[in-house]
Short mmCIF file of C-alpha atoms and ligand atoms in Angstrom, two decimals:
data_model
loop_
_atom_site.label_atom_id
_atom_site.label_comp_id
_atom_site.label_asym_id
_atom_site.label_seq_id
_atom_site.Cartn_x
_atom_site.Cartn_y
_atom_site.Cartn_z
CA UNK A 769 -16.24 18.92 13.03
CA UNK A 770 -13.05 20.58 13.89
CA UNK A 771 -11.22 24.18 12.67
CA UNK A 772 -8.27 25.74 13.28
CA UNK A 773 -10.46 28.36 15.23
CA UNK A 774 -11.71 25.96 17.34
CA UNK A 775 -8.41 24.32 18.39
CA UNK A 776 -8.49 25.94 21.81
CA UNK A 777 -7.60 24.13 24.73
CA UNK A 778 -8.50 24.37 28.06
CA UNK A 779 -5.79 26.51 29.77
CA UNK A 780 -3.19 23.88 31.67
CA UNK A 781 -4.55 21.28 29.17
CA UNK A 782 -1.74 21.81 26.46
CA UNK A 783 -1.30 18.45 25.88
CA UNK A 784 -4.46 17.72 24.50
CA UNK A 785 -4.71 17.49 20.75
CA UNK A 786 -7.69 18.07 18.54
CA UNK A 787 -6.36 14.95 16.55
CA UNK A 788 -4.28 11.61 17.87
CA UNK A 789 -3.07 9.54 14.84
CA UNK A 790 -2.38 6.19 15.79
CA UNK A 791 0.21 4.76 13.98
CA UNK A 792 3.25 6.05 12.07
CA UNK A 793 3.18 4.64 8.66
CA UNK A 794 2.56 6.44 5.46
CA UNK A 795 -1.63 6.76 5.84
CA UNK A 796 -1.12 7.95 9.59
CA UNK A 797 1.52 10.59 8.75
CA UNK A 798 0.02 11.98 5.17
CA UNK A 799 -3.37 12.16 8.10
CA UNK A 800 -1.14 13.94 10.23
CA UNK A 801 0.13 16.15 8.20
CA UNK A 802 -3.01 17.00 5.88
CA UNK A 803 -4.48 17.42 9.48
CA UNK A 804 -2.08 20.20 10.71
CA UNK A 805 -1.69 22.02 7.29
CA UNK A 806 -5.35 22.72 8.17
CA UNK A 807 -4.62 24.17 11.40
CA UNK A 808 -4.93 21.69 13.36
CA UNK A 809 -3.10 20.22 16.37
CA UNK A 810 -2.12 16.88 15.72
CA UNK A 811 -0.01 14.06 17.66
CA UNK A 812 1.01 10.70 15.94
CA UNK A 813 1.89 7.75 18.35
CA UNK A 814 3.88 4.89 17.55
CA UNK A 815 6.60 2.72 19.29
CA UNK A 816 8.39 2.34 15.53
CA UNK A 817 7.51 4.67 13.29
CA UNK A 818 7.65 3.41 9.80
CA UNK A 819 8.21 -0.03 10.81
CA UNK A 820 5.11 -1.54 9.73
CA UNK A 821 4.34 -3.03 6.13
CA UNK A 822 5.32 0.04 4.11
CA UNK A 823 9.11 -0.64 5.72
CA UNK A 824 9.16 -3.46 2.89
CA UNK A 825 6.84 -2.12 0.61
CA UNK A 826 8.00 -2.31 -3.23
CA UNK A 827 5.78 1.05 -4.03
CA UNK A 828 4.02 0.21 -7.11
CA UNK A 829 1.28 2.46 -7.30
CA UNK A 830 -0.54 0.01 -9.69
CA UNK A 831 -4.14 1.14 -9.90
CA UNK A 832 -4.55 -0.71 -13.18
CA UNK A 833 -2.52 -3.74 -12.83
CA UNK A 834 -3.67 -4.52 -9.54
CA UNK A 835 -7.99 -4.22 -10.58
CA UNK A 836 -9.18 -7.47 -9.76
CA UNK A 837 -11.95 -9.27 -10.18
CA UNK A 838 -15.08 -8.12 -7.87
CA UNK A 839 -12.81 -5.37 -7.03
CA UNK A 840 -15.21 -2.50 -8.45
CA UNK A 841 -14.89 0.16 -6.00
CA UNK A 842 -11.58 -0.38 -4.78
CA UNK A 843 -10.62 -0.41 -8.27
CA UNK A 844 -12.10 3.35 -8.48
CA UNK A 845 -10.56 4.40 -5.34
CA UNK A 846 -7.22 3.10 -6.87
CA UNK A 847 -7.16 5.07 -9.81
CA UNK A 848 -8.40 8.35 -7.56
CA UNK A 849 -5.55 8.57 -5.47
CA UNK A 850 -3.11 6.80 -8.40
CA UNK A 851 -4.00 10.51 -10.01
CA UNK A 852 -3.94 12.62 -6.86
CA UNK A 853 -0.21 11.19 -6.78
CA UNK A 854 1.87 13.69 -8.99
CA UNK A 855 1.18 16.80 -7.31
CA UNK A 856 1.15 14.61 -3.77
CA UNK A 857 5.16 13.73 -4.72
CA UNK A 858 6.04 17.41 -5.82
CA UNK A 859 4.23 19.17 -2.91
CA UNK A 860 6.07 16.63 -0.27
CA UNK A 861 8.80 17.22 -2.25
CA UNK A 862 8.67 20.85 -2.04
CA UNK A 863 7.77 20.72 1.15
CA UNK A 864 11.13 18.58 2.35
CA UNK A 865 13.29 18.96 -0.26
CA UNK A 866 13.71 14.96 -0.92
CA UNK A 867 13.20 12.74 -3.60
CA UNK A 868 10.64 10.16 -3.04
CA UNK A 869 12.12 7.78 -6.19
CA UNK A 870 8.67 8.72 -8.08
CA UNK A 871 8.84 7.03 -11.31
CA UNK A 872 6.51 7.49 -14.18
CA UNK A 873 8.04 4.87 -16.71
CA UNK A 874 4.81 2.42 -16.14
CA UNK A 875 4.58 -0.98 -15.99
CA UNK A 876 4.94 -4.04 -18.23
CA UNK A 877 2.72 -6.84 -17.82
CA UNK A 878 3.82 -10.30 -19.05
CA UNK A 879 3.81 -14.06 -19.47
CA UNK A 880 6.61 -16.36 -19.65
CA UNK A 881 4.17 -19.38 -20.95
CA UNK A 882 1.07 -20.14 -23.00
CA UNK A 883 -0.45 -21.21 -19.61
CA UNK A 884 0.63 -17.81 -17.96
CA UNK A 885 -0.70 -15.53 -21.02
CA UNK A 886 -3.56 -17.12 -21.02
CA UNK A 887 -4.01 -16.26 -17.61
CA UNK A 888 -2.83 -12.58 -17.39
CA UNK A 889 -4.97 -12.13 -20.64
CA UNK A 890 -8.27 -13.01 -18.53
CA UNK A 891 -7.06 -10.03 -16.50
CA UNK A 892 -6.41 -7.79 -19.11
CA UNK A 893 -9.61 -8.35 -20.52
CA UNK A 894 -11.47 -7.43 -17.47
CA UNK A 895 -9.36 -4.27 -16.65
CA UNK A 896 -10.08 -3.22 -20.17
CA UNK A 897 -13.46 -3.53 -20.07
CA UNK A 898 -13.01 -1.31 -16.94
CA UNK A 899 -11.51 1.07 -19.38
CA UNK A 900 -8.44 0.76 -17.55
CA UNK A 901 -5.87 1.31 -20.01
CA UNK A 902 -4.37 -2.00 -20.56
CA UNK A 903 -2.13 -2.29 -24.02
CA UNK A 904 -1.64 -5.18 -25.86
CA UNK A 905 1.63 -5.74 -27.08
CA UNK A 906 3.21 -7.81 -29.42
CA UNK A 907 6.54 -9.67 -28.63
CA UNK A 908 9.10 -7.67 -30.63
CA UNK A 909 7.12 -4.57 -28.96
CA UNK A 910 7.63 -5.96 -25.66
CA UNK A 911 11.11 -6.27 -26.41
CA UNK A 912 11.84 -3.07 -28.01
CA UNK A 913 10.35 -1.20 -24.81
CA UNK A 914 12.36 -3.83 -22.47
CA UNK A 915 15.12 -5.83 -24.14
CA UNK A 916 16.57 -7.31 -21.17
CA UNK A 917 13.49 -9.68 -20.99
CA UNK A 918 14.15 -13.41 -21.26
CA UNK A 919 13.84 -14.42 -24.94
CA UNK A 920 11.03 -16.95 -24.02
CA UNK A 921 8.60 -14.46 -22.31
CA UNK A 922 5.34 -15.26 -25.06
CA UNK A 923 3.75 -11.97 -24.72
CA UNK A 924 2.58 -8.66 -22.60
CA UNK A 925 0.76 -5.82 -22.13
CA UNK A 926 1.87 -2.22 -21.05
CA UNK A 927 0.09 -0.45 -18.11
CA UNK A 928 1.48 3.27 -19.03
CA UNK A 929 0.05 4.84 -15.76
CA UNK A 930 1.25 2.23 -13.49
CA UNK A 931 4.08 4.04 -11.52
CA UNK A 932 6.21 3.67 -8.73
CA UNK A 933 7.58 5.30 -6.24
CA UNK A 934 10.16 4.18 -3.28
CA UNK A 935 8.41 3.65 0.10
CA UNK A 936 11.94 4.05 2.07
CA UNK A 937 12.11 7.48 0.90
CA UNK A 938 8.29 8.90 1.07
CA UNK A 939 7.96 7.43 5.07
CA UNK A 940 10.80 9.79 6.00
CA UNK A 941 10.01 12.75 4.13
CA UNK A 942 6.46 12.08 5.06
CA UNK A 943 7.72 12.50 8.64
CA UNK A 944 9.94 15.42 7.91
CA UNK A 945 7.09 17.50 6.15
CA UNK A 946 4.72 16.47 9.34
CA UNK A 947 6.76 17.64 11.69
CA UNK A 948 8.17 20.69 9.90
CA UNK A 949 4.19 21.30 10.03
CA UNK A 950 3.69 21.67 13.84
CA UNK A 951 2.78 17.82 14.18
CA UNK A 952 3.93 15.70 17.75
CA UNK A 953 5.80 12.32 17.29
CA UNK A 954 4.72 10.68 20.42
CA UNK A 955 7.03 7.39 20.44
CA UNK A 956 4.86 4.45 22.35
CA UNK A 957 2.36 2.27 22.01
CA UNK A 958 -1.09 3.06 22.54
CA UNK A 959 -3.04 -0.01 23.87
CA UNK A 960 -6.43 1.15 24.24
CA UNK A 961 -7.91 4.69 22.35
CA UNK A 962 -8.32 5.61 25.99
CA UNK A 963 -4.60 5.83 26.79
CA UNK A 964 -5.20 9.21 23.79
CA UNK A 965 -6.34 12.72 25.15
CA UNK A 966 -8.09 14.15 21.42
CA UNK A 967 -10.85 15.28 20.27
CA UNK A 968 -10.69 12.85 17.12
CA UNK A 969 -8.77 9.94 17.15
CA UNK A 970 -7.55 8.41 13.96
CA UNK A 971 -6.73 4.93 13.97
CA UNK A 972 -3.95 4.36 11.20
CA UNK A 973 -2.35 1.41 12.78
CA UNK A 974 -2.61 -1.26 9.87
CA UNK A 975 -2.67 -4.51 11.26
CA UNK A 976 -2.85 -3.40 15.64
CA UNK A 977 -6.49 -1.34 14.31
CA UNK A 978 -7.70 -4.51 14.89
CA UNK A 979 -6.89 -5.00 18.53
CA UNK A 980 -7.68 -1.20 19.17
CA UNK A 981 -11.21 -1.19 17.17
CA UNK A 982 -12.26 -4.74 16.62
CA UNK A 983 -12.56 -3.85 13.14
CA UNK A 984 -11.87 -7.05 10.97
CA UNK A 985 -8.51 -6.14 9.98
CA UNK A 986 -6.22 -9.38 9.47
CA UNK A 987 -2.20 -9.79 9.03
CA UNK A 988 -1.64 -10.89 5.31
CA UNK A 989 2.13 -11.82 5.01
CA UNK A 990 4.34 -10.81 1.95
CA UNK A 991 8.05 -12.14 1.73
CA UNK A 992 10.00 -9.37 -0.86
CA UNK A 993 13.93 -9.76 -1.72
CA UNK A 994 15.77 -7.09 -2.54
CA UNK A 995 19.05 -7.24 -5.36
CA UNK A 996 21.33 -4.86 -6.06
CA UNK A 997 23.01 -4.49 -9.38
CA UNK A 998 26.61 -5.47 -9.83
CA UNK A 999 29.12 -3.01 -9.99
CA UNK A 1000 27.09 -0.01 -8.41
CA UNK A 1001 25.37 0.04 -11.55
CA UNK A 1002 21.95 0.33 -12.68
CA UNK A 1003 19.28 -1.79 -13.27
CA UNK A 1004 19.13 -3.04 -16.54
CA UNK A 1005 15.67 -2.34 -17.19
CA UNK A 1006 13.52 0.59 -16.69
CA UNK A 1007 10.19 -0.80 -16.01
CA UNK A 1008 7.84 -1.94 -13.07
CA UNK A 1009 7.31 -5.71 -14.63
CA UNK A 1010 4.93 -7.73 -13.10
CA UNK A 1011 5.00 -11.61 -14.96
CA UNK A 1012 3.13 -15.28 -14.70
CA UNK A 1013 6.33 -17.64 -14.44
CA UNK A 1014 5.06 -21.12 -14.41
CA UNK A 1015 2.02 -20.02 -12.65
CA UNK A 1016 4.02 -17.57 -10.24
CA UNK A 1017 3.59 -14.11 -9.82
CA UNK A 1018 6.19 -11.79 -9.07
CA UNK A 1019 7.01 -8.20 -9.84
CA UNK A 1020 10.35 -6.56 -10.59
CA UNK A 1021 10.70 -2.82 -9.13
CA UNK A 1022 14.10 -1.06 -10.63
CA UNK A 1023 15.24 1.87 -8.56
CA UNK A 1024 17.56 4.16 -10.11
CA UNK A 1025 20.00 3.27 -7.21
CA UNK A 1026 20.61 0.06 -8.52
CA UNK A 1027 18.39 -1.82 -6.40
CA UNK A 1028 15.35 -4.02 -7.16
CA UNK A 1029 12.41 -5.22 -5.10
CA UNK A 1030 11.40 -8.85 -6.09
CA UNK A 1031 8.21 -9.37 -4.19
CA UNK A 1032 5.85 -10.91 -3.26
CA UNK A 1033 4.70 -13.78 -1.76
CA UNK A 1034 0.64 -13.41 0.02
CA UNK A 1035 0.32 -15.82 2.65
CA UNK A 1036 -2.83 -15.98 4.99
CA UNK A 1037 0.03 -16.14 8.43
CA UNK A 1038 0.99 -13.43 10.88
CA UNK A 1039 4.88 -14.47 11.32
CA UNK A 1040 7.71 -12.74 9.84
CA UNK A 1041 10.13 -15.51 8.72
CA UNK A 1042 11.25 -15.44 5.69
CA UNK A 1043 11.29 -19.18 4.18
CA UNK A 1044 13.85 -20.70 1.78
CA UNK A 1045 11.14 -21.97 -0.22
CA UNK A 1046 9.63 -18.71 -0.67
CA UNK A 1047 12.83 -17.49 -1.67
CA UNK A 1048 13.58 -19.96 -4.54
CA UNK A 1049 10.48 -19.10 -5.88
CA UNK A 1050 10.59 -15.59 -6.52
CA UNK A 1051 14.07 -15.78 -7.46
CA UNK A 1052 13.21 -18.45 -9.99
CA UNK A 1053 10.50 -16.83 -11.33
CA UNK A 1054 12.21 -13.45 -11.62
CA UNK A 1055 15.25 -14.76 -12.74
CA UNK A 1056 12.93 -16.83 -15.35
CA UNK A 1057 11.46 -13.59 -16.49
CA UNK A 1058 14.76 -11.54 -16.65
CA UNK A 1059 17.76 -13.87 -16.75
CA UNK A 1060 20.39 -10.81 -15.94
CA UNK A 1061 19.14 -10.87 -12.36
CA UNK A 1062 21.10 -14.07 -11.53
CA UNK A 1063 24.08 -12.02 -11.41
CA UNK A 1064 22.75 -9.36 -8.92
CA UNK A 1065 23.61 -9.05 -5.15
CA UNK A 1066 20.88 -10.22 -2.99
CA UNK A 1067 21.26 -8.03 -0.23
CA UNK A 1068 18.07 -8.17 1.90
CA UNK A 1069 14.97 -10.87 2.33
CA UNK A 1070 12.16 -9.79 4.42
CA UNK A 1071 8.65 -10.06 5.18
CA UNK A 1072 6.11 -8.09 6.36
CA UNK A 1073 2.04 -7.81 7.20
CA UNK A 1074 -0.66 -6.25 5.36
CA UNK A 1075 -3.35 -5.21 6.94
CA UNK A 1076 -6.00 -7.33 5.28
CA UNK A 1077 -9.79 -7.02 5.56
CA UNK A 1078 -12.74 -9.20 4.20
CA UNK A 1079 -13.32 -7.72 1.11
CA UNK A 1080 -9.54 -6.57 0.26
CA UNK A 1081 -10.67 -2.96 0.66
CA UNK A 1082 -9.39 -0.20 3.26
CA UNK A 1083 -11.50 0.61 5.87
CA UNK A 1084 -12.37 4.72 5.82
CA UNK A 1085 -14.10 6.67 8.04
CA UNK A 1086 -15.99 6.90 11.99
CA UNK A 1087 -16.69 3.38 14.01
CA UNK A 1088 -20.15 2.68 14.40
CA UNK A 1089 -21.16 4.82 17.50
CA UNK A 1090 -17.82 6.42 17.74
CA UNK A 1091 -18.07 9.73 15.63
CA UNK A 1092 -15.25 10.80 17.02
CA UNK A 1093 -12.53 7.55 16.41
CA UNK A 1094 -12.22 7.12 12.61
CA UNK A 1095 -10.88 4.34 11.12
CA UNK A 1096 -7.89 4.39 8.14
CA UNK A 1097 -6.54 1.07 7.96
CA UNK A 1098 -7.27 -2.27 6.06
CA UNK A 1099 -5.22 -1.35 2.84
CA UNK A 1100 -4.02 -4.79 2.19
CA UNK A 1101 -1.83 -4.03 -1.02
CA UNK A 1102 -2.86 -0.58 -1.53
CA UNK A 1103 -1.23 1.26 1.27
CA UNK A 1104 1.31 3.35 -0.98
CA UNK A 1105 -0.82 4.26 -3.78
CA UNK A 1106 -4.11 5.18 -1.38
CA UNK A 1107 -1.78 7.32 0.81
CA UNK A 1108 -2.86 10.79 -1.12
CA UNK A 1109 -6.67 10.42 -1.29
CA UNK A 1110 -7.23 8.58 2.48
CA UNK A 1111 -4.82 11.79 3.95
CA UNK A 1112 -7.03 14.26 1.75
CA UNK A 1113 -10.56 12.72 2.68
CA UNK A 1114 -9.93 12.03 6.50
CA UNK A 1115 -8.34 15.25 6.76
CA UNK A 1116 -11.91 16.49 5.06
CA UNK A 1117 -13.45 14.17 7.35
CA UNK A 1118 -12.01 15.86 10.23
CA UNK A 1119 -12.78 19.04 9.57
CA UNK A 1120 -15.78 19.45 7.83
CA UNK A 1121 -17.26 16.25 9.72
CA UNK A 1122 -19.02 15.51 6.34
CA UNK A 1123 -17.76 12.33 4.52
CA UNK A 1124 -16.68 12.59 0.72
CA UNK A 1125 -19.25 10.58 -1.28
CA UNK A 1126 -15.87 8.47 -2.04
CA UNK A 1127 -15.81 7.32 0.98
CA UNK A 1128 -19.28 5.23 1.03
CA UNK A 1129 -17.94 1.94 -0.35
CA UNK A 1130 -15.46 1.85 3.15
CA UNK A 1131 -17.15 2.47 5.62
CA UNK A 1132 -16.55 0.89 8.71
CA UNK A 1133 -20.11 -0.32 9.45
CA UNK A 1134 -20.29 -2.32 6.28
CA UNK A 1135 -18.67 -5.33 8.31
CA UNK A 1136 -20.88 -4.62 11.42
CA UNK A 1137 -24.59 -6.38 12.35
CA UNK A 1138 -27.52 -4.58 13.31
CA UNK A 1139 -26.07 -4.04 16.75
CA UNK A 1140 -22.91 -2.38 15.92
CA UNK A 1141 -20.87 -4.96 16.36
CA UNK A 1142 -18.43 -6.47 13.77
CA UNK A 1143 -19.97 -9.55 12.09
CA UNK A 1144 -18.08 -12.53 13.48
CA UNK A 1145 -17.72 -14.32 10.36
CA UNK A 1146 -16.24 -11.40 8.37
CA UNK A 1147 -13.01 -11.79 9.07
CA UNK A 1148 -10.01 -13.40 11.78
CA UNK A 1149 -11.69 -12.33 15.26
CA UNK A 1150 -9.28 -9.37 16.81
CA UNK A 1151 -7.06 -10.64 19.07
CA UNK A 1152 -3.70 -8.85 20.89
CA UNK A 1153 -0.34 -11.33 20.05
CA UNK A 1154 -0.35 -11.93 23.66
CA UNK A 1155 -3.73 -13.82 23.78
CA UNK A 1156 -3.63 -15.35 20.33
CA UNK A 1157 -2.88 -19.26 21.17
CA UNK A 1158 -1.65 -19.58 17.17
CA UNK A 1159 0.99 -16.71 17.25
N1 LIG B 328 1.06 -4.29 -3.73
C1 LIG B 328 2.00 -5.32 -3.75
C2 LIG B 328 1.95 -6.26 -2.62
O1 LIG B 328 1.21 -6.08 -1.69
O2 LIG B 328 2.67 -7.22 -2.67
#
């Protein structure tokens, strides 16, 4: 589709770029800058960059913990870019010379009940028969590898290649390596893929692709706390844990800072309050599943939208009848951990024109009728805030 060689503008028509990235989140920049390391010239427009959901983000890149049911190819696409992540982290690293807080101690999986094992164990089952590796382990185990767990947790499983790694560091140094690339931060909105002079437009905008495309791409609210340790000390455990308390779920992200990222509530609403109730619950269920967090700080309560879509998959590749607008939104929970593979195969995408076979399970078109158009009862109908009579 595009090469470096044929980046040539018109002469007087500098400004035009062979690719416009809209939206400044992780997935638009990694696009941006895959896209210029290729030669290409790139702009990225957004009014905030990094403001969207990755800005509360915990980071888990949790290909195995988070396979769900009927979740076959995202599943795959999970555990792709989950492995495309090391050298990802050490080449942006390289590249800016910042930490991104990439943590490879994994993640333990547990239940504070009978009623919650139960539970997580029908979803260990499955990912194991996924051959998603999924280890049993017994309580004293469990304890051994994490003793600051509450004494009544029954049970767990460890996800060893569940990692993490610390959104508020990789937007920035996603930016940094970007620009240090040759790529244009254009700060504004962009309210119609008109207002963008490109030859290929890439529409990275989480939830606003929906306004832009009319792809079915909904808001999906998470609340997430934040705690600090006391003392400027840090955490006192060294996993991701993600636990059933009383029939809530809630994970626990350590940073070697001393914060941790209690999240997350999923709410089918497009506001950003954060709600007392909410609150109280993951605090109770994360103080349930590690008592020493009652004496952290909590220094920050938030919420923020994920871009949803109908089947809880991202949305990867050209609009129907648009070869030149491709899509890269819809990643729900995913954004973080399917930053390395959608950069690599829309950057492909881009430049070859030819989609990766990997791509097949998201295209856009699978939510569109015969006529192109997106199915109306696929997902919330696009609408801007300004004429939504519910916002
Ligand atoms: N991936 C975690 C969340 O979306 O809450």
């Amino acid at each position: 589709m595009l090469s470096a060689r044929s980046t040539s503008t018109p002469a007087g028509d500098v400004a035009r770029a062979d690719v416009a990235v809209v939206g400044a989140g992780p997935i638009g920049l990694a696009v941006a800058w895959r896209c210029a390391a290729r030669g290409l010239r790139v702009t990225v427009h957004d009014p905030a960059p990094g403001s969207g959901a990755s800005a509360v983000a915990a980071g888990m890149l949790a290909p195995v913990s988070e396979a769900y049911f009927g979740e076959r190819d995202l599943t795959g696409l999970l555990v792709e870019s989950a492995g495309r992540w090391p050298a990802f982290a050490a080449e942006l690293t390289e590249a800016t010379g910042v930490g991104l807080g990439y943590r490879t101690d994994g993640t333990l999986l547990v239940g504070l009940t009978a009623d919650d094992l139960a539970e997580a164990r029908r979803l260990w089952a499955y990912q194991q028969e996924l051959d998603l590796p999924v280890t049993p382990l017994r309580p004293s185990e469990l304890r051994d590898r994490e003793p600051a767990l509450a004494p009544r947790v029954r049970g767990g499983a460890f996800a060893a290649t569940d990692h993490q790694v610390d959104p508020r560091l990789l937007v920035p140094a996603l930016r940094t390596a970007a620009e240090r690339a040759g790529v244009v931060l254009v700060r504004g909105p962009v309210r119609a893929l008109s207002d963008l002079d490109a030859t290929v437009t890439v529409v990275a905008a989480g939830c606003g692709a929906a306004a832009l495309t009319g792809l079915p791409v909904r808001p999906v609210k998470g609340q997430v706390l934040r705690l600090r340790a006391p003392g400027g000390g840090t955490p006192g455990f060294r996993h991701v844990i993600r636990g059933y308390a009383d029939g809530e779920q809630v994970y626990l992200v350590p940073r070697a800072g001393g914060e941790v990222v209690v999240g997350a509530t999923v709410e089918e609403r497009r506001d950003t309050d954060v709600s007392a109730g909410a609150v109280l619950r993951l605090l109770r269920a994360a103080v349930d599943l590690l008592p020493e967090l009652a004496e952290y700080d909590l220094i920050e309560t938030a919420a923020g939208l994920r871009p949803g879509t109908p089947d809880n998959a991202p949305i990867l590749g050209p609009l129907p009848g648009r070869p030149d607008v491709l899509a890269a939104t819809g990643h729900h929970r995913h954004g973080i951990v399917l930053t390395p593979v959608t950069a690599d195969l829309i950057a492909d995408l881009v430049t070859t024109g030819v989609p990766d076979p990997l791509l097949a399970p998201f295209r856009p078109d699978r939510f569109t009728g015969p006529s192109g158009s997106v199915a109306a009862d696929r997902g919330e109908p696009a609408r801007t805030s300004e004429e939504d009579p519910w916002n």
